């Protein structure tokens, strides 16, 4: 980060005495800033002459309109026998892939795709575990300008079709089976059904089952081995493509309707990820980069870009608690992770599981731990330093599928304050606005970005006039990206995310972030996790708190009083729920995020669309017809 600031100062003849000045310069001079990222990070391609046109227009801005590059070429900088990827599937599978092995499979897949007539702009859809073959298949697609889209194999048949059915793929790639919590999960029937509905050739990749058997029962299918058998590995041909050429189609969670198909560009994704990895994370060639993610979450796309920095990817598929809660820390110790990425829910689960990795594991190589998926509580920060490692940089990060990256994240030059995200990403004009569209400090408001940036979506698929795109981000404020997070600047220049704006509570007309309540109640040993909604009641809104209790705990009147007291003293009297109700399960998306909006719809007797997006849709039944909500 310091080297890059000095690089920019000398190159542009400006004074950048500190990070605050650098942040402002990166926003004021976005063309020069992103051009410097390109050169400093050694992007392979032709940058062209123009850096930014129509920069004042969020929807009209174009970065590097004359540039050409290939995303896959930039993610394959290495050669030889050094590790490009390391893989573990729970305690059932282990593998190591050298740069040469990765390049060889990419080459063979590229040739096999071309033989099917797949080329620039065609879609390839994959229902795959987070394993090396998935990365290779994506890189082969990117190498020829095909568009990659993926989900994890735990999606139901309809959930897969709700996504891939919208984008018309030319090829479907799936695994034969996978492991979860030590159990073999058969997907043969699902693969056959999805392949039949999509009506395209299917490739079955061997992982935990019998690929030949699954392919034999699937119309138009072959195994990966048979698919690439006719081809010899050779030098990969990388097709030069426009900066804004589509690379990925990602999907919104889809809990309020059919998922939106969000299209991201090769150039924008590459520059944004290089910035976040190299500068905000300090990632260097040869370091081990780990993120606990599935292929249905944008953190997978973020993780694989680590190859562009010459890092070794540490991939994991399965449950982070199989065979027990030490499995990821065993992995971190054995492979000497430099960066360990995970979710706030995982950190809390480790804490509640009574584990202290700081005492049980050698984590001396670990210098950065990142957390996302939901806001990390102040107590979560404390646990990382007391229970995991006392001298690690902890970076709570936040952004999302919409930008395939982060708006706010860590910074190795700044202190870590308990409960706070360190600051905004370079080059991003992040702010917090009130309902009147005015910037605010010391009070909660909408997280916005007031100037265009390279990793904005190119478009939504099947949105020819851009109406869905504009409605998603620009309906609230003219020419300003409204992200949908309820946020607040801190006195240290950091940020706190209080939850999603559409899930905020409004008792008495005062907006309350759900994360403020979770931060209190989920620290209680009796509560495993919680979900909070606003129920329409008596011409107002009242706060309803659902709690999943720890094993052996019963929701007594005394416990309800204790929960309310904790919230009253830790947050405020306005945060205290009108009702506290015990439930056996809390519904969540495939990426582990709780679905407050779906529960709110159920409570109000309204239908919940696209329940296939949920990991446990049956949990919604627990919230229907509750007598306690009628009084």
mmCIF file with all atom_site columns, C-alpha atoms in Angstrom, residues 357-537:
data_model
loop_
_atom_site.group_PDB
_atom_site.id
_atom_site.type_symbol
_atom_site.label_atom_id
_atom_site.label_alt_id
_atom_site.label_comp_id
_atom_site.label_asym_id
_atom_site.label_entity_id
_atom_site.label_seq_id
_atom_site.pdbx_PDB_ins_code
_atom_site.Cartn_x
_atom_site.Cartn_y
_atom_site.Cartn_z
_atom_site.occupancy
_atom_site.B_iso_or_equiv
_atom_site.pdbx_formal_charge
_atom_site.auth_seq_id
_atom_site.auth_comp_id
_atom_site.auth_asym_id
_atom_site.auth_atom_id
_atom_site.pdbx_PDB_model_num
ATOM 1   C CA . UNK A 1 357 ? -7.110  -22.100 18.098  1.00 0.00 ? 357 UNK A CA 1
ATOM 2   C CA . UNK A 1 358 ? -4.552  -19.704 19.541  1.00 0.00 ? 358 UNK A CA 1
ATOM 3   C CA . UNK A 1 359 ? -3.668  -22.410 22.069  1.00 0.00 ? 359 UNK A CA 1
ATOM 4   C CA . UNK A 1 360 ? -4.237  -25.516 19.959  1.00 0.00 ? 360 UNK A CA 1
ATOM 5   C CA . UNK A 1 361 ? -2.642  -24.534 16.632  1.00 0.00 ? 361 UNK A CA 1
ATOM 6   C CA . UNK A 1 362 ? 0.517   -22.934 15.277  1.00 0.00 ? 362 UNK A CA 1
ATOM 7   C CA . UNK A 1 363 ? -0.847  -19.978 13.310  1.00 0.00 ? 363 UNK A CA 1
ATOM 8   C CA . UNK A 1 364 ? 2.420   -18.048 13.200  1.00 0.00 ? 364 UNK A CA 1
ATOM 9   C CA . UNK A 1 365 ? 2.169   -17.570 9.416   1.00 0.00 ? 365 UNK A CA 1
ATOM 10  C CA . UNK A 1 366 ? -1.315  -16.039 9.617   1.00 0.00 ? 366 UNK A CA 1
ATOM 11  C CA . UNK A 1 367 ? -1.165  -12.247 9.225   1.00 0.00 ? 367 UNK A CA 1
ATOM 12  C CA . UNK A 1 368 ? -4.671  -11.358 7.998   1.00 0.00 ? 368 UNK A CA 1
ATOM 13  C CA . UNK A 1 369 ? -8.108  -12.705 8.861   1.00 0.00 ? 369 UNK A CA 1
ATOM 14  C CA . UNK A 1 370 ? -11.093 -11.421 6.899   1.00 0.00 ? 370 UNK A CA 1
ATOM 15  C CA . UNK A 1 371 ? -14.773 -11.754 7.745   1.00 0.00 ? 371 UNK A CA 1
ATOM 16  C CA . UNK A 1 372 ? -17.858 -11.118 5.637   1.00 0.00 ? 372 UNK A CA 1
ATOM 17  C CA . UNK A 1 373 ? -21.374 -12.411 4.928   1.00 0.00 ? 373 UNK A CA 1
ATOM 18  C CA . UNK A 1 374 ? -22.877 -10.432 7.795   1.00 0.00 ? 374 UNK A CA 1
ATOM 19  C CA . UNK A 1 375 ? -21.581 -7.780  10.210  1.00 0.00 ? 375 UNK A CA 1
ATOM 20  C CA . UNK A 1 376 ? -18.961 -9.070  12.655  1.00 0.00 ? 376 UNK A CA 1
ATOM 21  C CA . UNK A 1 377 ? -19.975 -8.169  16.200  1.00 0.00 ? 377 UNK A CA 1
ATOM 22  C CA . UNK A 1 378 ? -17.628 -6.343  18.581  1.00 0.00 ? 378 UNK A CA 1
ATOM 23  C CA . UNK A 1 379 ? -17.500 -9.573  20.611  1.00 0.00 ? 379 UNK A CA 1
ATOM 24  C CA . UNK A 1 380 ? -16.430 -11.388 17.451  1.00 0.00 ? 380 UNK A CA 1
ATOM 25  C CA . UNK A 1 381 ? -13.504 -8.986  17.119  1.00 0.00 ? 381 UNK A CA 1
ATOM 26  C CA . UNK A 1 382 ? -12.552 -9.663  20.722  1.00 0.00 ? 382 UNK A CA 1
ATOM 27  C CA . UNK A 1 383 ? -12.695 -13.415 20.233  1.00 0.00 ? 383 UNK A CA 1
ATOM 28  C CA . UNK A 1 384 ? -10.431 -13.330 17.172  1.00 0.00 ? 384 UNK A CA 1
ATOM 29  C CA . UNK A 1 385 ? -7.716  -11.580 19.191  1.00 0.00 ? 385 UNK A CA 1
ATOM 30  C CA . UNK A 1 386 ? -8.217  -13.547 22.395  1.00 0.00 ? 386 UNK A CA 1
ATOM 31  C CA . UNK A 1 387 ? -9.062  -16.938 20.925  1.00 0.00 ? 387 UNK A CA 1
ATOM 32  C CA . UNK A 1 388 ? -7.400  -17.134 17.502  1.00 0.00 ? 388 UNK A CA 1
ATOM 33  C CA . UNK A 1 389 ? -4.346  -14.848 17.251  1.00 0.00 ? 389 UNK A CA 1
ATOM 34  C CA . UNK A 1 390 ? -3.329  -11.745 19.139  1.00 0.00 ? 390 UNK A CA 1
ATOM 35  C CA . UNK A 1 391 ? -1.192  -10.134 16.415  1.00 0.00 ? 391 UNK A CA 1
ATOM 36  C CA . UNK A 1 392 ? -3.333  -10.751 13.330  1.00 0.00 ? 392 UNK A CA 1
ATOM 37  C CA . UNK A 1 393 ? -4.935  -7.995  11.245  1.00 0.00 ? 393 UNK A CA 1
ATOM 38  C CA . UNK A 1 394 ? -8.694  -8.533  11.406  1.00 0.00 ? 394 UNK A CA 1
ATOM 39  C CA . UNK A 1 395 ? -10.577 -7.059  8.458   1.00 0.00 ? 395 UNK A CA 1
ATOM 40  C CA . UNK A 1 396 ? -14.327 -7.086  8.428   1.00 0.00 ? 396 UNK A CA 1
ATOM 41  C CA . UNK A 1 397 ? -15.237 -6.539  4.771   1.00 0.00 ? 397 UNK A CA 1
ATOM 42  C CA . UNK A 1 398 ? -18.478 -5.705  2.987   1.00 0.00 ? 398 UNK A CA 1
ATOM 43  C CA . UNK A 1 399 ? -19.612 -5.361  -0.605  1.00 0.00 ? 399 UNK A CA 1
ATOM 44  C CA . UNK A 1 400 ? -21.373 -8.088  -2.445  1.00 0.00 ? 400 UNK A CA 1
ATOM 45  C CA . UNK A 1 401 ? -22.501 -9.948  -5.514  1.00 0.00 ? 401 UNK A CA 1
ATOM 46  C CA . UNK A 1 402 ? -23.595 -6.634  -7.037  1.00 0.00 ? 402 UNK A CA 1
ATOM 47  C CA . UNK A 1 403 ? -19.981 -5.438  -7.375  1.00 0.00 ? 403 UNK A CA 1
ATOM 48  C CA . UNK A 1 404 ? -18.185 -8.840  -7.091  1.00 0.00 ? 404 UNK A CA 1
ATOM 49  C CA . UNK A 1 405 ? -15.917 -7.144  -4.553  1.00 0.00 ? 405 UNK A CA 1
ATOM 50  C CA . UNK A 1 406 ? -15.922 -4.804  -1.547  1.00 0.00 ? 406 UNK A CA 1
ATOM 51  C CA . UNK A 1 407 ? -17.007 -1.241  -0.914  1.00 0.00 ? 407 UNK A CA 1
ATOM 52  C CA . UNK A 1 408 ? -15.405 -1.197  2.542   1.00 0.00 ? 408 UNK A CA 1
ATOM 53  C CA . UNK A 1 409 ? -12.626 -3.447  3.803   1.00 0.00 ? 409 UNK A CA 1
ATOM 54  C CA . UNK A 1 410 ? -9.280  -3.695  5.559   1.00 0.00 ? 410 UNK A CA 1
ATOM 55  C CA . UNK A 1 411 ? -6.231  -1.481  5.320   1.00 0.00 ? 411 UNK A CA 1
ATOM 56  C CA . UNK A 1 412 ? -2.793  -2.635  6.532   1.00 0.00 ? 412 UNK A CA 1
ATOM 57  C CA . UNK A 1 413 ? -1.803  0.978   7.316   1.00 0.00 ? 413 UNK A CA 1
ATOM 58  C CA . UNK A 1 414 ? -4.635  1.699   9.710   1.00 0.00 ? 414 UNK A CA 1
ATOM 59  C CA . UNK A 1 415 ? -5.537  0.464   13.195  1.00 0.00 ? 415 UNK A CA 1
ATOM 60  C CA . UNK A 1 416 ? -8.262  -2.097  13.812  1.00 0.00 ? 416 UNK A CA 1
ATOM 61  C CA . UNK A 1 417 ? -11.033 -0.761  16.025  1.00 0.00 ? 417 UNK A CA 1
ATOM 62  C CA . UNK A 1 418 ? -13.323 -3.228  17.734  1.00 0.00 ? 418 UNK A CA 1
ATOM 63  C CA . UNK A 1 419 ? -16.582 -3.623  15.856  1.00 0.00 ? 419 UNK A CA 1
ATOM 64  C CA . UNK A 1 420 ? -15.546 -1.411  12.911  1.00 0.00 ? 420 UNK A CA 1
ATOM 65  C CA . UNK A 1 421 ? -14.664 -1.941  9.268   1.00 0.00 ? 421 UNK A CA 1
ATOM 66  C CA . UNK A 1 422 ? -11.359 -0.141  8.703   1.00 0.00 ? 422 UNK A CA 1
ATOM 67  C CA . UNK A 1 423 ? -12.423 1.995   5.755   1.00 0.00 ? 423 UNK A CA 1
ATOM 68  C CA . UNK A 1 424 ? -13.510 2.371   2.126   1.00 0.00 ? 424 UNK A CA 1
ATOM 69  C CA . UNK A 1 425 ? -11.719 0.824   -0.826  1.00 0.00 ? 425 UNK A CA 1
ATOM 70  C CA . UNK A 1 426 ? -9.362  3.007   -2.824  1.00 0.00 ? 426 UNK A CA 1
ATOM 71  C CA . UNK A 1 427 ? -10.985 4.572   -5.869  1.00 0.00 ? 427 UNK A CA 1
ATOM 72  C CA . UNK A 1 428 ? -14.496 4.207   -4.424  1.00 0.00 ? 428 UNK A CA 1
ATOM 73  C CA . UNK A 1 429 ? -16.472 7.317   -3.473  1.00 0.00 ? 429 UNK A CA 1
ATOM 74  C CA . UNK A 1 430 ? -18.230 5.636   -0.565  1.00 0.00 ? 430 UNK A CA 1
ATOM 75  C CA . UNK A 1 431 ? -20.438 7.704   1.734   1.00 0.00 ? 431 UNK A CA 1
ATOM 76  C CA . UNK A 1 432 ? -23.404 7.467   4.089   1.00 0.00 ? 432 UNK A CA 1
ATOM 77  C CA . UNK A 1 433 ? -26.475 9.537   3.207   1.00 0.00 ? 433 UNK A CA 1
ATOM 78  C CA . UNK A 1 434 ? -29.693 10.273  5.057   1.00 0.00 ? 434 UNK A CA 1
ATOM 79  C CA . UNK A 1 435 ? -33.150 9.995   3.503   1.00 0.00 ? 435 UNK A CA 1
ATOM 80  C CA . UNK A 1 436 ? -32.817 13.522  2.106   1.00 0.00 ? 436 UNK A CA 1
ATOM 81  C CA . UNK A 1 437 ? -29.698 12.575  0.153   1.00 0.00 ? 437 UNK A CA 1
ATOM 82  C CA . UNK A 1 438 ? -27.339 14.486  2.441   1.00 0.00 ? 438 UNK A CA 1
ATOM 83  C CA . UNK A 1 439 ? -24.020 13.077  3.743   1.00 0.00 ? 439 UNK A CA 1
ATOM 84  C CA . UNK A 1 440 ? -24.135 12.342  7.478   1.00 0.00 ? 440 UNK A CA 1
ATOM 85  C CA . UNK A 1 441 ? -21.566 11.635  10.174  1.00 0.00 ? 441 UNK A CA 1
ATOM 86  C CA . UNK A 1 442 ? -22.298 10.022  13.504  1.00 0.00 ? 442 UNK A CA 1
ATOM 87  C CA . UNK A 1 443 ? -25.731 8.849   12.440  1.00 0.00 ? 443 UNK A CA 1
ATOM 88  C CA . UNK A 1 444 ? -27.043 5.919   10.449  1.00 0.00 ? 444 UNK A CA 1
ATOM 89  C CA . UNK A 1 445 ? -28.003 6.111   6.810   1.00 0.00 ? 445 UNK A CA 1
ATOM 90  C CA . UNK A 1 446 ? -27.755 4.509   3.397   1.00 0.00 ? 446 UNK A CA 1
ATOM 91  C CA . UNK A 1 447 ? -24.394 3.277   2.127   1.00 0.00 ? 447 UNK A CA 1
ATOM 92  C CA . UNK A 1 448 ? -23.868 4.930   -1.256  1.00 0.00 ? 448 UNK A CA 1
ATOM 93  C CA . UNK A 1 449 ? -21.177 5.328   -3.880  1.00 0.00 ? 449 UNK A CA 1
ATOM 94  C CA . UNK A 1 450 ? -21.319 8.693   -5.628  1.00 0.00 ? 450 UNK A CA 1
ATOM 95  C CA . UNK A 1 451 ? -18.981 8.072   -8.566  1.00 0.00 ? 451 UNK A CA 1
ATOM 96  C CA . UNK A 1 452 ? -18.673 5.277   -11.122 1.00 0.00 ? 452 UNK A CA 1
ATOM 97  C CA . UNK A 1 453 ? -16.142 2.487   -10.599 1.00 0.00 ? 453 UNK A CA 1
ATOM 98  C CA . UNK A 1 454 ? -14.845 -0.339  -12.845 1.00 0.00 ? 454 UNK A CA 1
ATOM 99  C CA . UNK A 1 455 ? -16.549 -3.314  -11.133 1.00 0.00 ? 455 UNK A CA 1
ATOM 100 C CA . UNK A 1 456 ? -20.093 -2.032  -11.547 1.00 0.00 ? 456 UNK A CA 1
ATOM 101 C CA . UNK A 1 457 ? -22.137 -4.638  -13.427 1.00 0.00 ? 457 UNK A CA 1
ATOM 102 C CA . UNK A 1 458 ? -22.025 -4.415  -17.195 1.00 0.00 ? 458 UNK A CA 1
ATOM 103 C CA . UNK A 1 459 ? -25.747 -5.176  -17.204 1.00 0.00 ? 459 UNK A CA 1
ATOM 104 C CA . UNK A 1 460 ? -28.361 -7.607  -15.952 1.00 0.00 ? 460 UNK A CA 1
ATOM 105 C CA . UNK A 1 461 ? -29.035 -10.538 -18.253 1.00 0.00 ? 461 UNK A CA 1
ATOM 106 C CA . UNK A 1 462 ? -32.486 -10.381 -19.925 1.00 0.00 ? 462 UNK A CA 1
ATOM 107 C CA . UNK A 1 463 ? -32.795 -6.667  -19.115 1.00 0.00 ? 463 UNK A CA 1
ATOM 108 C CA . UNK A 1 464 ? -32.548 -5.093  -22.589 1.00 0.00 ? 464 UNK A CA 1
ATOM 109 C CA . UNK A 1 465 ? -33.542 -1.561  -21.614 1.00 0.00 ? 465 UNK A CA 1
ATOM 110 C CA . UNK A 1 466 ? -31.653 -1.601  -18.305 1.00 0.00 ? 466 UNK A CA 1
ATOM 111 C CA . UNK A 1 467 ? -34.804 -1.027  -16.250 1.00 0.00 ? 467 UNK A CA 1
ATOM 112 C CA . UNK A 1 468 ? -34.056 -3.777  -13.710 1.00 0.00 ? 468 UNK A CA 1
ATOM 113 C CA . UNK A 1 469 ? -30.471 -2.550  -13.319 1.00 0.00 ? 469 UNK A CA 1
ATOM 114 C CA . UNK A 1 470 ? -31.514 1.052   -12.724 1.00 0.00 ? 470 UNK A CA 1
ATOM 115 C CA . UNK A 1 471 ? -34.241 -0.014  -10.302 1.00 0.00 ? 471 UNK A CA 1
ATOM 116 C CA . UNK A 1 472 ? -31.794 -2.099  -8.288  1.00 0.00 ? 472 UNK A CA 1
ATOM 117 C CA . UNK A 1 473 ? -29.308 0.686   -7.524  1.00 0.00 ? 473 UNK A CA 1
ATOM 118 C CA . UNK A 1 474 ? -30.394 4.096   -8.849  1.00 0.00 ? 474 UNK A CA 1
ATOM 119 C CA . UNK A 1 475 ? -34.072 4.545   -7.983  1.00 0.00 ? 475 UNK A CA 1
ATOM 120 C CA . UNK A 1 476 ? -33.319 5.993   -4.555  1.00 0.00 ? 476 UNK A CA 1
ATOM 121 C CA . UNK A 1 477 ? -30.849 8.740   -5.474  1.00 0.00 ? 477 UNK A CA 1
ATOM 122 C CA . UNK A 1 478 ? -30.254 10.211  -8.936  1.00 0.00 ? 478 UNK A CA 1
ATOM 123 C CA . UNK A 1 479 ? -26.893 9.202   -10.455 1.00 0.00 ? 479 UNK A CA 1
ATOM 124 C CA . UNK A 1 480 ? -25.757 7.675   -7.145  1.00 0.00 ? 480 UNK A CA 1
ATOM 125 C CA . UNK A 1 481 ? -25.361 3.975   -6.373  1.00 0.00 ? 481 UNK A CA 1
ATOM 126 C CA . UNK A 1 482 ? -27.506 3.048   -3.349  1.00 0.00 ? 482 UNK A CA 1
ATOM 127 C CA . UNK A 1 483 ? -26.237 -0.287  -2.081  1.00 0.00 ? 483 UNK A CA 1
ATOM 128 C CA . UNK A 1 484 ? -28.986 -1.285  0.321   1.00 0.00 ? 484 UNK A CA 1
ATOM 129 C CA . UNK A 1 485 ? -26.846 -1.372  3.476   1.00 0.00 ? 485 UNK A CA 1
ATOM 130 C CA . UNK A 1 486 ? -27.731 0.555   6.638   1.00 0.00 ? 486 UNK A CA 1
ATOM 131 C CA . UNK A 1 487 ? -24.390 2.061   7.668   1.00 0.00 ? 487 UNK A CA 1
ATOM 132 C CA . UNK A 1 488 ? -22.635 4.622   9.853   1.00 0.00 ? 488 UNK A CA 1
ATOM 133 C CA . UNK A 1 489 ? -19.264 6.391   9.802   1.00 0.00 ? 489 UNK A CA 1
ATOM 134 C CA . UNK A 1 490 ? -17.280 6.156   13.037  1.00 0.00 ? 490 UNK A CA 1
ATOM 135 C CA . UNK A 1 491 ? -15.116 8.785   14.683  1.00 0.00 ? 491 UNK A CA 1
ATOM 136 C CA . UNK A 1 492 ? -12.040 6.873   13.458  1.00 0.00 ? 492 UNK A CA 1
ATOM 137 C CA . UNK A 1 493 ? -13.039 7.106   9.785   1.00 0.00 ? 493 UNK A CA 1
ATOM 138 C CA . UNK A 1 494 ? -14.217 3.507   9.773   1.00 0.00 ? 494 UNK A CA 1
ATOM 139 C CA . UNK A 1 495 ? -17.681 2.137   9.137   1.00 0.00 ? 495 UNK A CA 1
ATOM 140 C CA . UNK A 1 496 ? -20.241 -0.008  10.877  1.00 0.00 ? 496 UNK A CA 1
ATOM 141 C CA . UNK A 1 497 ? -22.842 -1.920  8.859   1.00 0.00 ? 497 UNK A CA 1
ATOM 142 C CA . UNK A 1 498 ? -26.063 -2.247  10.840  1.00 0.00 ? 498 UNK A CA 1
ATOM 143 C CA . UNK A 1 499 ? -27.743 -4.661  8.450   1.00 0.00 ? 499 UNK A CA 1
ATOM 144 C CA . UNK A 1 500 ? -29.599 -4.498  5.170   1.00 0.00 ? 500 UNK A CA 1
ATOM 145 C CA . UNK A 1 501 ? -31.715 -1.403  4.583   1.00 0.00 ? 501 UNK A CA 1
ATOM 146 C CA . UNK A 1 502 ? -34.715 -3.453  3.496   1.00 0.00 ? 502 UNK A CA 1
ATOM 147 C CA . UNK A 1 503 ? -34.537 -5.409  6.759   1.00 0.00 ? 503 UNK A CA 1
ATOM 148 C CA . UNK A 1 504 ? -34.267 -2.401  9.066   1.00 0.00 ? 504 UNK A CA 1
ATOM 149 C CA . UNK A 1 505 ? -36.897 -2.084  11.766  1.00 0.00 ? 505 UNK A CA 1
ATOM 150 C CA . UNK A 1 506 ? -39.040 1.016   12.189  1.00 0.00 ? 506 UNK A CA 1
ATOM 151 C CA . UNK A 1 507 ? -40.734 0.963   15.593  1.00 0.00 ? 507 UNK A CA 1
ATOM 152 C CA . UNK A 1 508 ? -42.201 4.399   16.233  1.00 0.00 ? 508 UNK A CA 1
ATOM 153 C CA . UNK A 1 509 ? -40.689 5.595   12.955  1.00 0.00 ? 509 UNK A CA 1
ATOM 154 C CA . UNK A 1 510 ? -37.081 5.159   14.165  1.00 0.00 ? 510 UNK A CA 1
ATOM 155 C CA . UNK A 1 511 ? -34.834 3.019   11.937  1.00 0.00 ? 511 UNK A CA 1
ATOM 156 C CA . UNK A 1 512 ? -32.995 0.245   13.758  1.00 0.00 ? 512 UNK A CA 1
ATOM 157 C CA . UNK A 1 513 ? -30.472 -2.115  12.194  1.00 0.00 ? 513 UNK A CA 1
ATOM 158 C CA . UNK A 1 514 ? -31.014 -5.796  12.959  1.00 0.00 ? 514 UNK A CA 1
ATOM 159 C CA . UNK A 1 515 ? -27.279 -6.320  13.467  1.00 0.00 ? 515 UNK A CA 1
ATOM 160 C CA . UNK A 1 516 ? -27.459 -4.078  16.539  1.00 0.00 ? 516 UNK A CA 1
ATOM 161 C CA . UNK A 1 517 ? -29.810 -6.583  18.164  1.00 0.00 ? 517 UNK A CA 1
ATOM 162 C CA . UNK A 1 518 ? -27.852 -9.642  17.036  1.00 0.00 ? 518 UNK A CA 1
ATOM 163 C CA . UNK A 1 519 ? -24.661 -8.158  18.454  1.00 0.00 ? 519 UNK A CA 1
ATOM 164 C CA . UNK A 1 520 ? -26.242 -8.291  21.889  1.00 0.00 ? 520 UNK A CA 1
ATOM 165 C CA . UNK A 1 521 ? -28.349 -11.418 22.019  1.00 0.00 ? 521 UNK A CA 1
ATOM 166 C CA . UNK A 1 522 ? -25.961 -13.742 20.168  1.00 0.00 ? 522 UNK A CA 1
ATOM 167 C CA . UNK A 1 523 ? -23.279 -13.136 22.801  1.00 0.00 ? 523 UNK A CA 1
ATOM 168 C CA . UNK A 1 524 ? -25.430 -14.951 25.354  1.00 0.00 ? 524 UNK A CA 1
ATOM 169 C CA . UNK A 1 525 ? -24.414 -18.575 25.839  1.00 0.00 ? 525 UNK A CA 1
ATOM 170 C CA . UNK A 1 526 ? -28.048 -19.640 25.878  1.00 0.00 ? 526 UNK A CA 1
ATOM 171 C CA . UNK A 1 527 ? -28.657 -18.333 22.334  1.00 0.00 ? 527 UNK A CA 1
ATOM 172 C CA . UNK A 1 528 ? -27.125 -20.118 19.362  1.00 0.00 ? 528 UNK A CA 1
ATOM 173 C CA . UNK A 1 529 ? -28.381 -17.564 16.835  1.00 0.00 ? 529 UNK A CA 1
ATOM 174 C CA . UNK A 1 530 ? -31.197 -15.116 16.268  1.00 0.00 ? 530 UNK A CA 1
ATOM 175 C CA . UNK A 1 531 ? -33.398 -13.545 13.613  1.00 0.00 ? 531 UNK A CA 1
ATOM 176 C CA . UNK A 1 532 ? -35.292 -10.280 13.977  1.00 0.00 ? 532 UNK A CA 1
ATOM 177 C CA . UNK A 1 533 ? -38.149 -8.787  11.966  1.00 0.00 ? 533 UNK A CA 1
ATOM 178 C CA . UNK A 1 534 ? -40.604 -5.937  12.198  1.00 0.00 ? 534 UNK A CA 1
ATOM 179 C CA . UNK A 1 535 ? -44.232 -7.045  12.465  1.00 0.00 ? 535 UNK A CA 1
ATOM 180 C CA . UNK A 1 536 ? -46.961 -4.688  11.304  1.00 0.00 ? 536 UNK A CA 1
ATOM 181 C CA . UNK A 1 537 ? -49.068 -4.135  14.427  1.00 0.00 ? 537 UNK A CA 1
#
